[in-house]
CSV table of C-alpha atoms in Angstrom, one decimal:
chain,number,residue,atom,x,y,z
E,3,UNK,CA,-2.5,-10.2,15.6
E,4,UNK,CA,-1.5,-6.9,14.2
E,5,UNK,CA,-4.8,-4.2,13.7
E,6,UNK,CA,-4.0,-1.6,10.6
E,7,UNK,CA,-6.1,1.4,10.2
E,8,UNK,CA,-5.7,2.8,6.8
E,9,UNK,CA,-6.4,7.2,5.9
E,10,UNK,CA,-5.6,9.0,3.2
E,11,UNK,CA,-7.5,8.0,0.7
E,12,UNK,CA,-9.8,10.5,-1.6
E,13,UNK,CA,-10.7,12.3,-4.5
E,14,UNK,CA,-7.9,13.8,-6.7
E,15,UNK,CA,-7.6,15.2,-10.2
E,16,UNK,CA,-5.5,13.5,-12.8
E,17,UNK,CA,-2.2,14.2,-12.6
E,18,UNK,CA,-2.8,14.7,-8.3
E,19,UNK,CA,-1.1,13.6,-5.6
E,20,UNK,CA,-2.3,11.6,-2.6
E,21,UNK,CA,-1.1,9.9,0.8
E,22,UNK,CA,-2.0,6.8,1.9
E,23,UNK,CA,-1.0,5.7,5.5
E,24,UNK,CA,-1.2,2.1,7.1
E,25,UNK,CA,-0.6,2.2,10.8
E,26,UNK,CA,-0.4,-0.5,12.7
E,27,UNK,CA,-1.3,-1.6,16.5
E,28,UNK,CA,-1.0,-4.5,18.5
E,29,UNK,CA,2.1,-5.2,17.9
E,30,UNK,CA,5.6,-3.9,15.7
E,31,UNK,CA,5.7,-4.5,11.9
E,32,UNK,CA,8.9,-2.7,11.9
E,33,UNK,CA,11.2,-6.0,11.4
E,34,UNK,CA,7.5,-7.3,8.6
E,35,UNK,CA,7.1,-6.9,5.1
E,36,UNK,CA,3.8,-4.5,4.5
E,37,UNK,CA,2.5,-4.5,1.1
E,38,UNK,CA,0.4,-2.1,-1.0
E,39,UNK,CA,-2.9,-3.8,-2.7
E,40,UNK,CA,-5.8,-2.9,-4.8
E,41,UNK,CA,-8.8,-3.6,-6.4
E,42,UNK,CA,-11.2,-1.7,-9.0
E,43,UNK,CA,-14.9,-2.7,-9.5
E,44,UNK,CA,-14.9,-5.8,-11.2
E,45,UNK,CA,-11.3,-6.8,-11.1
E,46,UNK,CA,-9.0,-8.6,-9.7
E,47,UNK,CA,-6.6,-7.6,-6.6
E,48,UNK,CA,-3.5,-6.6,-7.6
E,49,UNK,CA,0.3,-5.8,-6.6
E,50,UNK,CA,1.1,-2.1,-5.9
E,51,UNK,CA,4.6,-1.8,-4.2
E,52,UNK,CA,5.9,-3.6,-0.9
E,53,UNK,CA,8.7,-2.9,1.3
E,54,UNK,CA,10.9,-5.3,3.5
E,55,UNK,CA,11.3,-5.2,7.3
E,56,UNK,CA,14.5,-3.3,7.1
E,57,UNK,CA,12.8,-0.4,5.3
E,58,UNK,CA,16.2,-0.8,2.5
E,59,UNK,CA,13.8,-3.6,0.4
E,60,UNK,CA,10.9,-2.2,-2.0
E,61,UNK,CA,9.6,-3.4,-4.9
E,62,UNK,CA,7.0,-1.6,-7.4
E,63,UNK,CA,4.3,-3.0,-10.2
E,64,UNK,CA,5.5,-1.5,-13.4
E,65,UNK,CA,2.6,0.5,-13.2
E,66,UNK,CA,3.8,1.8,-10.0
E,67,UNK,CA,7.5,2.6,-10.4
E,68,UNK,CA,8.4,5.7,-11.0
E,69,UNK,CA,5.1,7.3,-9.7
E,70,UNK,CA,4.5,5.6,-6.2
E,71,UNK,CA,6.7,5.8,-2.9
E,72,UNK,CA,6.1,3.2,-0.4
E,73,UNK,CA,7.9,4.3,2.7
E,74,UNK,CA,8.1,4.0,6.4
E,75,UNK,CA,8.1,5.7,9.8
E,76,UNK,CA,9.3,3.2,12.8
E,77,UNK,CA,8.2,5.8,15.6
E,78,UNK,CA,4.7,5.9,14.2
E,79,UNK,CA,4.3,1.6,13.5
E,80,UNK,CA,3.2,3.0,9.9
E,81,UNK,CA,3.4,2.8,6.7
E,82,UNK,CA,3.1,5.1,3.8
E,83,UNK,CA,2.2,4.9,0.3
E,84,UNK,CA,3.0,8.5,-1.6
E,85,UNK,CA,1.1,8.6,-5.1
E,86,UNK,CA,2.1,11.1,-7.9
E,87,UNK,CA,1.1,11.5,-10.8
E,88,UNK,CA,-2.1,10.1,-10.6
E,89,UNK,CA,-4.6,8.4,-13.5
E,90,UNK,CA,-8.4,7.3,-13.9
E,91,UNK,CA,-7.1,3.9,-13.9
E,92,UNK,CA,-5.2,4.2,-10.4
E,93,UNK,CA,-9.3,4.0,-9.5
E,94,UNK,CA,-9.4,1.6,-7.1
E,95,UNK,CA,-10.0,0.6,-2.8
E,96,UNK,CA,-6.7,0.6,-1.9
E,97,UNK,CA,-5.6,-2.0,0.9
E,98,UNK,CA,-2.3,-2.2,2.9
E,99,UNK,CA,-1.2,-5.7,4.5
E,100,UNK,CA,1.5,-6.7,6.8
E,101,UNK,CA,3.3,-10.2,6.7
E,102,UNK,CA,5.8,-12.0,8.4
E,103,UNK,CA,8.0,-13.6,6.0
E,104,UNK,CA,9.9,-10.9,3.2
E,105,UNK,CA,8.4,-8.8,1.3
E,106,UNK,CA,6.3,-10.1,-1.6
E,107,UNK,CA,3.8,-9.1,-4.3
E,108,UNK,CA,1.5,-12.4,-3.9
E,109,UNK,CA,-1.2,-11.1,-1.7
E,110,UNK,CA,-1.8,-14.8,-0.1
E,111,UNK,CA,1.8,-14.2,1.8
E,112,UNK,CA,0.4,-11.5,3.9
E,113,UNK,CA,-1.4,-12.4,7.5
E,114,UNK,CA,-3.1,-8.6,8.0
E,115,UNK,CA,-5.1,-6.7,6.1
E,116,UNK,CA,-6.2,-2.8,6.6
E,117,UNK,CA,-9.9,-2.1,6.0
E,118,UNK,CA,-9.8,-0.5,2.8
E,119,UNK,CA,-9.3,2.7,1.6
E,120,UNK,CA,-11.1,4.5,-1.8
E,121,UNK,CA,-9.2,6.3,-4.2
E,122,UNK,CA,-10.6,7.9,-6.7
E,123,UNK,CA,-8.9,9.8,-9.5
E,124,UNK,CA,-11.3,11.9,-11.7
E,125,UNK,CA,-10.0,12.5,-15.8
């Protein structure tokens, strides 16, 4: 079973940046899918952006592309979400998730979840 630790999270002006970084123990996820989640106060999880084993696979929510860079660093076993461009509605706990199969926005594909991370994005 694969541990992730999630940092980066925060509170950031509209129109901010932030970081958000995934890393992984007990085992490689460089060769698994890892996935971008989240969910604001009284709705439903929801697709962010995902990127395949090879690192050459991503795939963005429309509210995502164009703003959001998922990425990743093999050396470090982690995985990074850049955010630009920030909004009051990009309010939410931010999860990362690692899978074994390819990379996917339904949530129910992926094995490992990281604990949670709050962003918060003030107007």
């Amino acid at each position: 079973q694969v541990q992730l630790v999630q940092s980066g999270g925060g509170l950031v002006q509209t129109g901010g940046s932030l970081r958000l970084s995934c890393e992984a123990s007990g085992r490689s996820i460089s060769r698994y899918p890892v996935g971008w989640f989240r969910q604001a106060p009284g709705k439903e999880r929801e697709f962010v952006a995902t990127i395949g084993g090879s690192g050459s696979h991503t795939y963005y929510a429309d509210m995502a592309k164009g703003r959001f860079t998922i990425s990743r660093d093999y050396a470090k076993n982690t995985v990074y979400l850049q955010m630009n461009s920030l909004k009051p509605e990009d309010t939410a706990v931010y999860y990362c998730a690692a899978g074994t199969g390819v990379a996917d926005s339904n949530g129910d594909l992926y094995d490992s979840w990281g604990q949670g991370t709050q962003v918060t994005v003030s107007s």
